[in-house]
Amino acid sequence: MATTPADDAHRSVETAALAAAGLAAAMPRLVLEARRIAMSVQHGLHGRRRSGSGENFWQYRRFVDGEPANRVDWRRSARDDHLYVREREWEASHTVWIWPDLSASMDFASRGQAPKRERALVIAFALAELLVKGGERVGIPELMRPSANRRIVERMAEAVVLAPRLPDSLPPAFAPSPLSEIVLLGDFWSPAEEVAARLHALAASGAHGHVVQVVDPAEETFPFSGRIEFHEPEGNTRLTVGRAESWRTDYELKLVEHRARIRLAAEQLGWSFAVHRTDRPASELLLAIHARMGAGGAASTVPKGGGHAFVAGGPA
């Protein structure tokens, strides 16, 4: 029996409603998991302080010819043969936007793994917790204004559950300030040219960003064999394959090509790129992102056997 566009739309709304209900039910568990992960890595992290226009003392540095004389700290300079400037800690104007992909494709999970959506949310919440404790402001594009509230995780969870419309599979087109930093957590299975175009739009203001492709192990290894029916979660398309294993090589080649195009787009913008599999510890990714943000552009080290490949201006 053929279905009409109205039937497909109704089915999509029902699916979205069920997904929203499931997400709301899971949210308390995800909040607790995010807090546990944030606490487990917090003691091993270095702060993200940097010099700038804040009021707290940061460090002394040598005076540079051409600077205004009123910047000299004469008390410190009197103890040495050099002139010194008292730098203050960078504060206030920095915002981190975190976008967790909530679209239908993120609901996928192979046997024994958590759904990609849950992993993206846990990482988003845990990262926000760490950033706010470090003095940053965190927001979710189109869902939550930047905030440094100590209950940032609960605020984010409420904003996600009360999202007013069906989520898209690409981050919204918004205009972050040049001082902003953006963290994108999604599977990015949309056409590579669409992903690249959205990254370029987000970077147009000068904001720096980090792209994390969250994938299930089955999406990496294509372990399927025999007669399999594949279902597109965001388009109601179904494809039945008689010998799925015969598709594996072509699938792997397409995956490499797709990922390389997204990596190149990020690289051209000076953004970082990483791949995270849901069978890897969430704390591993959290540490990698936080270190990458604190590095201010330096490439991160890829752990042996890990699922991450951060890139900034060079090949992974």
PDB file of C-alpha atoms in Angstrom:
ATOM      1  CA  MET A   1       0.000   0.000   0.000  1.00  0.00           C
ATOM      2  CA  ALA A   2       1.482   3.346  -1.072  1.00  0.00           C
ATOM      3  CA  THR A   3       1.973   6.075   1.491  1.00  0.00           C
ATOM      4  CA  THR A   4       1.232   9.741   0.959  1.00  0.00           C
ATOM      5  CA  PRO A   5       3.418  12.716   2.001  1.00  0.00           C
ATOM      6  CA  ALA A   6       0.916  13.360   4.793  1.00  0.00           C
ATOM      7  CA  ASP A   7       1.397   9.789   6.069  1.00  0.00           C
ATOM      8  CA  ASP A   8       5.180  10.243   6.030  1.00  0.00           C
ATOM      9  CA  ALA A   9       4.909  13.568   7.852  1.00  0.00           C
ATOM     10  CA  HIS A  10       2.629  12.068  10.488  1.00  0.00           C
ATOM     11  CA  ARG A  11       5.005   9.148  10.978  1.00  0.00           C
ATOM     12  CA  SER A  12       7.943  11.545  11.335  1.00  0.00           C
ATOM     13  CA  VAL A  13       6.123  13.554  13.998  1.00  0.00           C
ATOM     14  CA  GLU A  14       5.240  10.386  15.906  1.00  0.00           C
ATOM     15  CA  THR A  15       8.842   9.196  15.727  1.00  0.00           C
ATOM     16  CA  ALA A  16      10.094  12.574  16.943  1.00  0.00           C
ATOM     17  CA  ALA A  17       7.584  12.575  19.807  1.00  0.00           C
ATOM     18  CA  LEU A  18       8.709   9.121  20.924  1.00  0.00           C
ATOM     19  CA  ALA A  19      12.346  10.155  20.689  1.00  0.00           C
ATOM     20  CA  ALA A  20      11.674  13.286  22.736  1.00  0.00           C
ATOM     21  CA  ALA A  21       9.868  11.266  25.394  1.00  0.00           C
ATOM     22  CA  GLY A  22      12.743   8.799  25.544  1.00  0.00           C
ATOM     23  CA  LEU A  23      15.268  11.617  25.787  1.00  0.00           C
ATOM     24  CA  ALA A  24      13.348  13.269  28.614  1.00  0.00           C
ATOM     25  CA  ALA A  25      13.216   9.967  30.512  1.00  0.00           C
ATOM     26  CA  ALA A  26      16.954   9.416  30.024  1.00  0.00           C
ATOM     27  CA  MET A  27      17.993  12.966  30.915  1.00  0.00           C
ATOM     28  CA  PRO A  28      18.473  12.505  34.701  1.00  0.00           C
ATOM     29  CA  ARG A  29      20.788   9.557  34.020  1.00  0.00           C
ATOM     30  CA  LEU A  30      22.729  11.499  31.394  1.00  0.00           C
ATOM     31  CA  VAL A  31      23.146  14.480  33.734  1.00  0.00           C
ATOM     32  CA  LEU A  32      24.529  12.248  36.477  1.00  0.00           C
ATOM     33  CA  GLU A  33      26.858  10.500  34.034  1.00  0.00           C
ATOM     34  CA  ALA A  34      28.141  13.820  32.713  1.00  0.00           C
ATOM     35  CA  ARG A  35      28.830  15.091  36.234  1.00  0.00           C
ATOM     36  CA  ARG A  36      30.662  11.864  37.116  1.00  0.00           C
ATOM     37  CA  ILE A  37      32.846  12.093  34.013  1.00  0.00           C
ATOM     38  CA  ALA A  38      33.574  15.790  34.572  1.00  0.00           C
ATOM     39  CA  MET A  39      34.636  15.127  38.157  1.00  0.00           C
ATOM     40  CA  SER A  40      36.818  12.188  37.131  1.00  0.00           C
ATOM     41  CA  VAL A  41      38.897  14.304  34.733  1.00  0.00           C
ATOM     42  CA  GLN A  42      38.789  17.678  36.463  1.00  0.00           C
ATOM     43  CA  HIS A  43      41.851  17.180  38.660  1.00  0.00           C
ATOM     44  CA  GLY A  44      44.027  16.309  35.688  1.00  0.00           C
ATOM     45  CA  LEU A  45      43.165  19.420  33.712  1.00  0.00           C
ATOM     46  CA  HIS A  46      45.062  22.674  33.457  1.00  0.00           C
ATOM     47  CA  GLY A  47      43.090  25.901  33.493  1.00  0.00           C
ATOM     48  CA  ARG A  48      42.260  27.908  30.378  1.00  0.00           C
ATOM     49  CA  ARG A  49      43.432  31.232  31.765  1.00  0.00           C
ATOM     50  CA  ARG A  50      45.023  33.644  29.340  1.00  0.00           C
ATOM     51  CA  SER A  51      46.098  37.270  29.358  1.00  0.00           C
ATOM     52  CA  GLY A  52      43.593  39.975  28.508  1.00  0.00           C
ATOM     53  CA  SER A  53      41.272  42.574  30.004  1.00  0.00           C
ATOM     54  CA  GLY A  54      40.235  40.973  33.287  1.00  0.00           C
ATOM     55  CA  GLU A  55      40.933  42.300  36.763  1.00  0.00           C
ATOM     56  CA  ASN A  56      42.895  39.379  38.262  1.00  0.00           C
ATOM     57  CA  PHE A  57      46.686  39.237  38.084  1.00  0.00           C
ATOM     58  CA  TRP A  58      48.010  36.841  35.425  1.00  0.00           C
ATOM     59  CA  GLN A  59      51.778  37.307  35.096  1.00  0.00           C
ATOM     60  CA  TYR A  60      54.647  39.757  34.668  1.00  0.00           C
ATOM     61  CA  ARG A  61      56.344  40.141  31.310  1.00  0.00           C
ATOM     62  CA  ARG A  62      59.088  42.336  29.902  1.00  0.00           C
ATOM     63  CA  PHE A  63      58.105  45.798  28.715  1.00  0.00           C
ATOM     64  CA  VAL A  64      58.232  46.156  24.912  1.00  0.00           C
ATOM     65  CA  ASP A  65      59.445  49.346  23.253  1.00  0.00           C
ATOM     66  CA  GLY A  66      56.537  51.317  21.886  1.00  0.00           C
ATOM     67  CA  GLU A  67      54.049  50.367  24.612  1.00  0.00           C
ATOM     68  CA  PRO A  68      52.482  53.165  26.706  1.00  0.00           C
ATOM     69  CA  ALA A  69      54.666  53.959  29.714  1.00  0.00           C
ATOM     70  CA  ASN A  70      51.654  53.795  32.029  1.00  0.00           C
ATOM     71  CA  ARG A  71      51.593  50.010  31.550  1.00  0.00           C
ATOM     72  CA  VAL A  72      54.885  49.616  33.413  1.00  0.00           C
ATOM     73  CA  ASP A  73      54.652  48.102  36.902  1.00  0.00           C
ATOM     74  CA  TRP A  74      57.233  50.300  38.626  1.00  0.00           C
ATOM     75  CA  ARG A  75      57.221  48.392  41.898  1.00  0.00           C
ATOM     76  CA  ARG A  76      58.160  45.109  40.166  1.00  0.00           C
ATOM     77  CA  SER A  77      60.591  46.880  37.835  1.00  0.00           C
ATOM     78  CA  ALA A  78      62.435  48.437  40.811  1.00  0.00           C
ATOM     79  CA  ARG A  79      63.593  44.967  41.863  1.00  0.00           C
ATOM     80  CA  ASP A  80      65.386  44.309  38.577  1.00  0.00           C
ATOM     81  CA  ASP A  81      67.320  45.966  35.772  1.00  0.00           C
ATOM     82  CA  HIS A  82      64.379  45.557  33.390  1.00  0.00           C
ATOM     83  CA  LEU A  83      60.950  47.106  33.004  1.00  0.00           C
ATOM     84  CA  TYR A  84      57.950  44.836  33.530  1.00  0.00           C
ATOM     85  CA  VAL A  85      54.253  44.982  32.629  1.00  0.00           C
ATOM     86  CA  ARG A  86      51.650  43.504  34.944  1.00  0.00           C
ATOM     87  CA  GLU A  87      49.295  41.457  32.764  1.00  0.00           C
ATOM     88  CA  ARG A  88      45.766  40.713  33.866  1.00  0.00           C
ATOM     89  CA  GLU A  89      43.781  37.543  33.358  1.00  0.00           C
ATOM     90  CA  TRP A  90      41.591  37.259  30.255  1.00  0.00           C
ATOM     91  CA  GLU A  91      37.931  37.294  31.306  1.00  0.00           C
ATOM     92  CA  ALA A  92      34.286  37.893  30.417  1.00  0.00           C
ATOM     93  CA  SER A  93      34.132  38.234  26.639  1.00  0.00           C
ATOM     94  CA  HIS A  94      34.736  34.586  25.752  1.00  0.00           C
ATOM     95  CA  THR A  95      31.824  32.263  25.005  1.00  0.00           C
ATOM     96  CA  VAL A  96      31.826  28.578  24.114  1.00  0.00           C
ATOM     97  CA  TRP A  97      28.921  27.366  21.991  1.00  0.00           C
ATOM     98  CA  ILE A  98      28.300  23.621  22.232  1.00  0.00           C
ATOM     99  CA  TRP A  99      26.026  21.953  19.686  1.00  0.00           C
ATOM    100  CA  PRO A 100      24.970  18.321  20.321  1.00  0.00           C
ATOM    101  CA  ASP A 101      23.296  16.702  17.305  1.00  0.00           C
ATOM    102  CA  LEU A 102      19.805  15.540  18.345  1.00  0.00           C
ATOM    103  CA  SER A 103      18.588  14.386  14.927  1.00  0.00           C
ATOM    104  CA  ALA A 104      17.124  10.969  14.233  1.00  0.00           C
ATOM    105  CA  SER A 105      20.346   9.413  12.955  1.00  0.00           C
ATOM    106  CA  MET A 106      21.936   9.982  16.375  1.00  0.00           C
ATOM    107  CA  ASP A 107      19.521   7.462  17.889  1.00  0.00           C
ATOM    108  CA  PHE A 108      21.417   4.575  16.257  1.00  0.00           C
ATOM    109  CA  ALA A 109      23.214   2.098  18.518  1.00  0.00           C
ATOM    110  CA  SER A 110      24.643  -1.312  17.691  1.00  0.00           C
ATOM    111  CA  ARG A 111      24.516  -4.154  20.180  1.00  0.00           C
ATOM    112  CA  GLY A 112      26.021  -3.232  23.538  1.00  0.00           C
ATOM    113  CA  GLN A 113      26.590   0.441  22.715  1.00  0.00           C
ATOM    114  CA  ALA A 114      24.883   3.606  23.910  1.00  0.00           C
ATOM    115  CA  PRO A 115      23.027   5.682  21.291  1.00  0.00           C
ATOM    116  CA  LYS A 116      25.179   8.337  19.660  1.00  0.00           C
ATOM    117  CA  ARG A 117      22.769  11.034  20.864  1.00  0.00           C
ATOM    118  CA  GLU A 118      23.328  10.076  24.487  1.00  0.00           C
ATOM    119  CA  ARG A 119      27.095  10.138  24.083  1.00  0.00           C
ATOM    120  CA  ALA A 120      26.978  13.569  22.419  1.00  0.00           C
ATOM    121  CA  LEU A 121      24.831  14.938  25.242  1.00  0.00           C
ATOM    122  CA  VAL A 122      27.030  13.466  27.973  1.00  0.00           C
ATOM    123  CA  ILE A 123      30.113  15.031  26.407  1.00  0.00           C
ATOM    124  CA  ALA A 124      28.321  18.363  25.915  1.00  0.00           C
ATOM    125  CA  PHE A 125      27.154  18.455  29.541  1.00  0.00           C
ATOM    126  CA  ALA A 126      30.490  17.358  30.998  1.00  0.00           C
ATOM    127  CA  LEU A 127      32.445  19.829  28.883  1.00  0.00           C
ATOM    128  CA  ALA A 128      30.093  22.653  29.907  1.00  0.00           C
ATOM    129  CA  GLU A 129      30.558  21.735  33.565  1.00  0.00           C
ATOM    130  CA  LEU A 130      34.343  21.975  33.239  1.00  0.00           C
ATOM    131  CA  LEU A 131      34.245  25.199  31.244  1.00  0.00           C
ATOM    132  CA  VAL A 132      31.885  26.998  33.623  1.00  0.00           C
ATOM    133  CA  LYS A 133      34.021  25.977  36.591  1.00  0.00           C
ATOM    134  CA  GLY A 134      36.936  27.526  34.704  1.00  0.00           C
ATOM    135  CA  GLY A 135      35.107  30.839  34.317  1.00  0.00           C
ATOM    136  CA  GLU A 136      33.737  30.423  30.788  1.00  0.00           C
ATOM    137  CA  ARG A 137      30.215  31.038  29.507  1.00  0.00           C
ATOM    138  CA  VAL A 138      28.481  28.231  27.636  1.00  0.00           C
ATOM    139  CA  GLY A 139      25.483  28.310  25.308  1.00  0.00           C
ATOM    140  CA  ILE A 140      23.633  26.054  22.874  1.00  0.00           C
ATOM    141  CA  PRO A 141      22.918  27.633  19.474  1.00  0.00           C
ATOM    142  CA  GLU A 142      19.218  28.589  19.169  1.00  0.00           C
ATOM    143  CA  LEU A 143      18.337  26.735  22.402  1.00  0.00           C
ATOM    144  CA  MET A 144      20.120  28.458  25.284  1.00  0.00           C
ATOM    145  CA  ARG A 145      21.799  31.828  25.719  1.00  0.00           C
ATOM    146  CA  PRO A 146      25.378  31.752  27.010  1.00  0.00           C
ATOM    147  CA  SER A 147      25.515  31.342  30.759  1.00  0.00           C
ATOM    148  CA  ALA A 148      28.063  30.859  33.520  1.00  0.00           C
ATOM    149  CA  ASN A 149      25.439  29.538  35.928  1.00  0.00           C
ATOM    150  CA  ARG A 150      26.757  26.918  38.339  1.00  0.00           C
ATOM    151  CA  ARG A 151      23.798  24.690  37.390  1.00  0.00           C
ATOM    152  CA  ILE A 152      24.785  24.827  33.726  1.00  0.00           C
ATOM    153  CA  VAL A 153      24.160  21.104  33.168  1.00  0.00           C
ATOM    154  CA  GLU A 154      20.559  21.311  34.385  1.00  0.00           C
ATOM    155  CA  ARG A 155      19.978  24.405  32.271  1.00  0.00           C
ATOM    156  CA  MET A 156      21.292  22.667  29.173  1.00  0.00           C
ATOM    157  CA  ALA A 157      19.250  19.539  29.860  1.00  0.00           C
ATOM    158  CA  GLU A 158      16.071  21.595  30.235  1.00  0.00           C
ATOM    159  CA  ALA A 159      16.785  23.511  27.016  1.00  0.00           C
ATOM    160  CA  VAL A 160      17.293  20.272  25.082  1.00  0.00           C
ATOM    161  CA  VAL A 161      14.127  18.618  26.405  1.00  0.00           C
ATOM    162  CA  LEU A 162      12.038  21.731  25.692  1.00  0.00           C
ATOM    163  CA  ALA A 163      13.466  22.284  22.191  1.00  0.00           C
ATOM    164  CA  PRO A 164      10.619  23.912  20.214  1.00  0.00           C
ATOM    165  CA  ARG A 165      11.069  22.089  16.897  1.00  0.00           C
ATOM    166  CA  LEU A 166      12.373  18.948  15.278  1.00  0.00           C
ATOM    167  CA  PRO A 167      16.190  18.916  15.341  1.00  0.00           C
ATOM    168  CA  ASP A 168      18.261  19.243  12.178  1.00  0.00           C
ATOM    169  CA  SER A 169      21.244  17.064  11.325  1.00  0.00           C
ATOM    170  CA  LEU A 170      23.497  20.112  10.859  1.00  0.00           C
ATOM    171  CA  PRO A 171      24.232  22.893  13.359  1.00  0.00           C
ATOM    172  CA  PRO A 172      22.050  25.985  12.974  1.00  0.00           C
ATOM    173  CA  ALA A 173      23.388  28.918  10.984  1.00  0.00           C
ATOM    174  CA  PHE A 174      24.042  31.548  13.637  1.00  0.00           C
ATOM    175  CA  ALA A 175      26.566  34.381  13.975  1.00  0.00           C
ATOM    176  CA  PRO A 176      28.994  33.764  16.860  1.00  0.00           C
ATOM    177  CA  SER A 177      31.281  36.589  17.930  1.00  0.00           C
ATOM    178  CA  PRO A 178      34.914  36.529  16.745  1.00  0.00           C
ATOM    179  CA  LEU A 179      36.007  35.653  20.302  1.00  0.00           C
ATOM    180  CA  SER A 180      33.693  32.651  20.487  1.00  0.00           C
ATOM    181  CA  GLU A 181      34.683  29.017  20.346  1.00  0.00           C
ATOM    182  CA  ILE A 182      32.359  26.375  18.882  1.00  0.00           C
ATOM    183  CA  VAL A 183      32.216  22.651  19.651  1.00  0.00           C
ATOM    184  CA  LEU A 184      30.113  20.539  17.258  1.00  0.00           C
ATOM    185  CA  LEU A 185      29.182  16.997  18.331  1.00  0.00           C
ATOM    186  CA  GLY A 186      27.350  15.009  15.641  1.00  0.00           C
ATOM    187  CA  ASP A 187      27.641  12.114  13.230  1.00  0.00           C
ATOM    188  CA  PHE A 188      27.882  14.411  10.169  1.00  0.00           C
ATOM    189  CA  TRP A 189      26.470  11.876   7.714  1.00  0.00           C
ATOM    190  CA  SER A 190      24.898  14.708   5.720  1.00  0.00           C
ATOM    191  CA  PRO A 191      26.478  15.296   2.284  1.00  0.00           C
ATOM    192  CA  ALA A 192      30.045  16.497   2.806  1.00  0.00           C
ATOM    193  CA  GLU A 193      29.494  19.647   0.756  1.00  0.00           C
ATOM    194  CA  GLU A 194      26.607  20.642   3.052  1.00  0.00           C
ATOM    195  CA  VAL A 195      28.723  20.063   6.141  1.00  0.00           C
ATOM    196  CA  ALA A 196      31.598  22.083   4.657  1.00  0.00           C
ATOM    197  CA  ALA A 197      29.275  24.961   3.726  1.00  0.00           C
ATOM    198  CA  ARG A 198      27.887  25.123   7.259  1.00  0.00           C
ATOM    199  CA  LEU A 199      31.376  25.117   8.797  1.00  0.00           C
ATOM    200  CA  HIS A 200      32.443  27.980   6.550  1.00  0.00           C
ATOM    201  CA  ALA A 201      29.308  29.944   7.499  1.00  0.00           C
ATOM    202  CA  LEU A 202      29.978  29.473  11.224  1.00  0.00           C
ATOM    203  CA  ALA A 203      33.620  30.495  10.829  1.00  0.00           C
ATOM    204  CA  ALA A 204      32.828  33.627   8.790  1.00  0.00           C
ATOM    205  CA  SER A 205      32.915  35.864  11.874  1.00  0.00           C
ATOM    206  CA  GLY A 206      36.345  34.608  12.883  1.00  0.00           C
ATOM    207  CA  ALA A 207      35.173  32.197  15.591  1.00  0.00           C
ATOM    208  CA  HIS A 208      37.338  29.139  16.196  1.00  0.00           C
ATOM    209  CA  GLY A 209      35.812  25.666  16.282  1.00  0.00           C
ATOM    210  CA  HIS A 210      36.136  21.955  16.893  1.00  0.00           C
ATOM    211  CA  VAL A 211      34.285  19.289  14.905  1.00  0.00           C
ATOM    212  CA  VAL A 212      33.746  15.896  16.551  1.00  0.00           C
ATOM    213  CA  GLN A 213      32.201  13.111  14.499  1.00  0.00           C
ATOM    214  CA  VAL A 214      30.462  10.745  16.928  1.00  0.00           C
ATOM    215  CA  VAL A 215      30.019   7.302  15.380  1.00  0.00           C
ATOM    216  CA  ASP A 216      28.916   3.833  16.394  1.00  0.00           C
ATOM    217  CA  PRO A 217      31.499   1.042  15.895  1.00  0.00           C
ATOM    218  CA  ALA A 218      29.210  -0.615  13.338  1.00  0.00           C
ATOM    219  CA  GLU A 219      29.307   2.544  11.226  1.00  0.00           C
ATOM    220  CA  GLU A 220      33.096   2.284  11.152  1.00  0.00           C
ATOM    221  CA  THR A 221      33.549  -1.426  10.509  1.00  0.00           C
ATOM    222  CA  PHE A 222      30.361  -2.395   8.587  1.00  0.00           C
ATOM    223  CA  PRO A 223      30.075  -5.825  10.281  1.00  0.00           C
ATOM    224  CA  PHE A 224      26.913  -6.828   8.390  1.00  0.00           C
ATOM    225  CA  SER A 225      26.543 -10.012   6.363  1.00  0.00           C
ATOM    226  CA  GLY A 226      23.769 -11.965   4.709  1.00  0.00           C
ATOM    227  CA  ARG A 227      20.379 -10.484   3.882  1.00  0.00           C
ATOM    228  CA  ILE A 228      20.021  -7.113   5.640  1.00  0.00           C
ATOM    229  CA  GLU A 229      17.432  -4.354   5.414  1.00  0.00           C
ATOM    230  CA  PHE A 230      18.950  -0.905   5.918  1.00  0.00           C
ATOM    231  CA  HIS A 231      16.709   1.957   7.008  1.00  0.00           C
ATOM    232  CA  GLU A 232      17.491   5.647   6.605  1.00  0.00           C
ATOM    233  CA  PRO A 233      16.420   7.210   9.928  1.00  0.00           C
ATOM    234  CA  GLU A 234      15.788  10.679   8.516  1.00  0.00           C
ATOM    235  CA  GLY A 235      14.175   9.846   5.196  1.00  0.00           C
ATOM    236  CA  ASN A 236      12.071   6.651   5.522  1.00  0.00           C
ATOM    237  CA  THR A 237      14.128   5.035   2.735  1.00  0.00           C
ATOM    238  CA  ARG A 238      14.666   1.276   3.023  1.00  0.00           C
ATOM    239  CA  LEU A 239      17.171  -0.848   1.122  1.00  0.00           C
ATOM    240  CA  THR A 240      17.335  -4.651   1.232  1.00  0.00           C
ATOM    241  CA  VAL A 241      20.725  -6.188   0.426  1.00  0.00           C
ATOM    242  CA  GLY A 242      21.163  -9.887  -0.296  1.00  0.00           C
ATOM    243  CA  ARG A 243      24.873 -10.220   0.563  1.00  0.00           C
ATOM    244  CA  ALA A 244      25.708  -7.248   2.754  1.00  0.00           C
ATOM    245  CA  GLU A 245      29.343  -8.329   3.188  1.00  0.00           C
ATOM    246  CA  SER A 246      29.943  -7.678  -0.522  1.00  0.00           C
ATOM    247  CA  TRP A 247      29.309  -3.975   0.125  1.00  0.00           C
ATOM    248  CA  ARG A 248      31.973  -3.634   2.840  1.00  0.00           C
ATOM    249  CA  THR A 249      34.912  -2.522   0.695  1.00  0.00           C
ATOM    250  CA  ASP A 250      32.914   0.100  -1.191  1.00  0.00           C
ATOM    251  CA  TYR A 251      31.417   1.325   2.091  1.00  0.00           C
ATOM    252  CA  GLU A 252      34.852   1.735   3.678  1.00  0.00           C
ATOM    253  CA  LEU A 253      36.120   3.680   0.666  1.00  0.00           C
ATOM    254  CA  LYS A 254      33.091   5.994   0.738  1.00  0.00           C
ATOM    255  CA  LEU A 255      33.570   6.515   4.477  1.00  0.00           C
ATOM    256  CA  VAL A 256      37.218   7.518   4.036  1.00  0.00           C
ATOM    257  CA  GLU A 257      36.313   9.903   1.205  1.00  0.00           C
ATOM    258  CA  HIS A 258      33.432  11.493   3.141  1.00  0.00           C
ATOM    259  CA  ARG A 259      35.503  12.000   6.261  1.00  0.00           C
ATOM    260  CA  ALA A 260      38.472  13.384   4.318  1.00  0.00           C
ATOM    261  CA  ARG A 261      36.290  16.080   2.776  1.00  0.00           C
ATOM    262  CA  ILE A 262      34.964  17.192   6.160  1.00  0.00           C
ATOM    263  CA  ARG A 263      38.459  17.085   7.640  1.00  0.00           C
ATOM    264  CA  LEU A 264      39.751  19.253   4.789  1.00  0.00           C
ATOM    265  CA  ALA A 265      36.982  21.800   5.319  1.00  0.00           C
ATOM    266  CA  ALA A 266      37.860  22.044   9.017  1.00  0.00           C
ATOM    267  CA  GLU A 267      41.570  22.205   8.239  1.00  0.00           C
ATOM    268  CA  GLN A 268      41.110  25.087   5.802  1.00  0.00           C
ATOM    269  CA  LEU A 269      39.410  27.073   8.557  1.00  0.00           C
ATOM    270  CA  GLY A 270      42.033  26.280  11.180  1.00  0.00           C
ATOM    271  CA  TRP A 271      39.436  24.244  13.081  1.00  0.00           C
ATOM    272  CA  SER A 272      40.155  20.891  14.694  1.00  0.00           C
ATOM    273  CA  PHE A 273      38.576  17.605  13.652  1.00  0.00           C
ATOM    274  CA  ALA A 274      38.161  14.388  15.621  1.00  0.00           C
ATOM    275  CA  VAL A 275      36.418  11.039  15.331  1.00  0.00           C
ATOM    276  CA  HIS A 276      34.947   9.488  18.471  1.00  0.00           C
ATOM    277  CA  ARG A 277      33.553   5.963  18.609  1.00  0.00           C
ATOM    278  CA  THR A 278      30.955   5.186  21.236  1.00  0.00           C
ATOM    279  CA  ASP A 279      32.895   2.091  22.335  1.00  0.00           C
ATOM    280  CA  ARG A 280      35.654   4.419  23.580  1.00  0.00           C
ATOM    281  CA  PRO A 281      35.463   6.080  27.033  1.00  0.00           C
ATOM    282  CA  ALA A 282      33.647   9.392  27.094  1.00  0.00           C
ATOM    283  CA  SER A 283      36.336  10.745  29.442  1.00  0.00           C
ATOM    284  CA  GLU A 284      38.956  10.167  26.732  1.00  0.00           C
ATOM    285  CA  LEU A 285      37.150  12.462  24.323  1.00  0.00           C
ATOM    286  CA  LEU A 286      36.456  15.034  27.034  1.00  0.00           C
ATOM    287  CA  LEU A 287      40.155  15.279  27.890  1.00  0.00           C
ATOM    288  CA  ALA A 288      41.079  15.535  24.212  1.00  0.00           C
ATOM    289  CA  ILE A 289      38.591  18.335  23.503  1.00  0.00           C
ATOM    290  CA  HIS A 290      39.546  20.316  26.588  1.00  0.00           C
ATOM    291  CA  ALA A 291      43.256  19.994  25.808  1.00  0.00           C
ATOM    292  CA  ARG A 292      42.637  20.989  22.194  1.00  0.00           C
ATOM    293  CA  MET A 293      40.701  24.079  23.278  1.00  0.00           C
ATOM    294  CA  GLY A 294      43.406  25.079  25.743  1.00  0.00           C
ATOM    295  CA  ALA A 295      46.114  24.602  23.133  1.00  0.00           C
ATOM    296  CA  GLY A 296      44.767  27.518  21.122  1.00  0.00           C
ATOM    297  CA  GLY A 297      45.516  25.951  17.752  1.00  0.00           C
ATOM    298  CA  ALA A 298      48.170  23.320  18.456  1.00  0.00           C
ATOM    299  CA  ALA A 299      47.449  19.814  17.273  1.00  0.00           C
ATOM    300  CA  SER A 300      46.680  17.238  19.944  1.00  0.00           C
ATOM    301  CA  THR A 301      48.428  13.940  20.363  1.00  0.00           C
ATOM    302  CA  VAL A 302      46.359  10.963  19.240  1.00  0.00           C
ATOM    303  CA  PRO A 303      46.335   8.185  21.889  1.00  0.00           C
ATOM    304  CA  LYS A 304      47.570   4.836  20.628  1.00  0.00           C
ATOM    305  CA  GLY A 305      44.537   2.758  19.737  1.00  0.00           C
ATOM    306  CA  GLY A 306      42.250   5.722  20.351  1.00  0.00           C
ATOM    307  CA  GLY A 307      39.360   6.919  18.264  1.00  0.00           C
ATOM    308  CA  HIS A 308      40.444  10.530  17.929  1.00  0.00           C
ATOM    309  CA  ALA A 309      42.373  12.327  15.205  1.00  0.00           C
ATOM    310  CA  PHE A 310      42.560  16.051  15.911  1.00  0.00           C
ATOM    311  CA  VAL A 311      43.714  18.155  13.023  1.00  0.00           C
ATOM    312  CA  ALA A 312      44.808  21.769  12.767  1.00  0.00           C
ATOM    313  CA  GLY A 313      46.485  22.805   9.582  1.00  0.00           C
ATOM    314  CA  GLY A 314      47.893  19.398   8.684  1.00  0.00           C
ATOM    315  CA  PRO A 315      46.993  15.801   7.926  1.00  0.00           C
ATOM    316  CA  ALA A 316      45.588  13.514  10.583  1.00  0.00           C
TER     317      ALA A 316
END
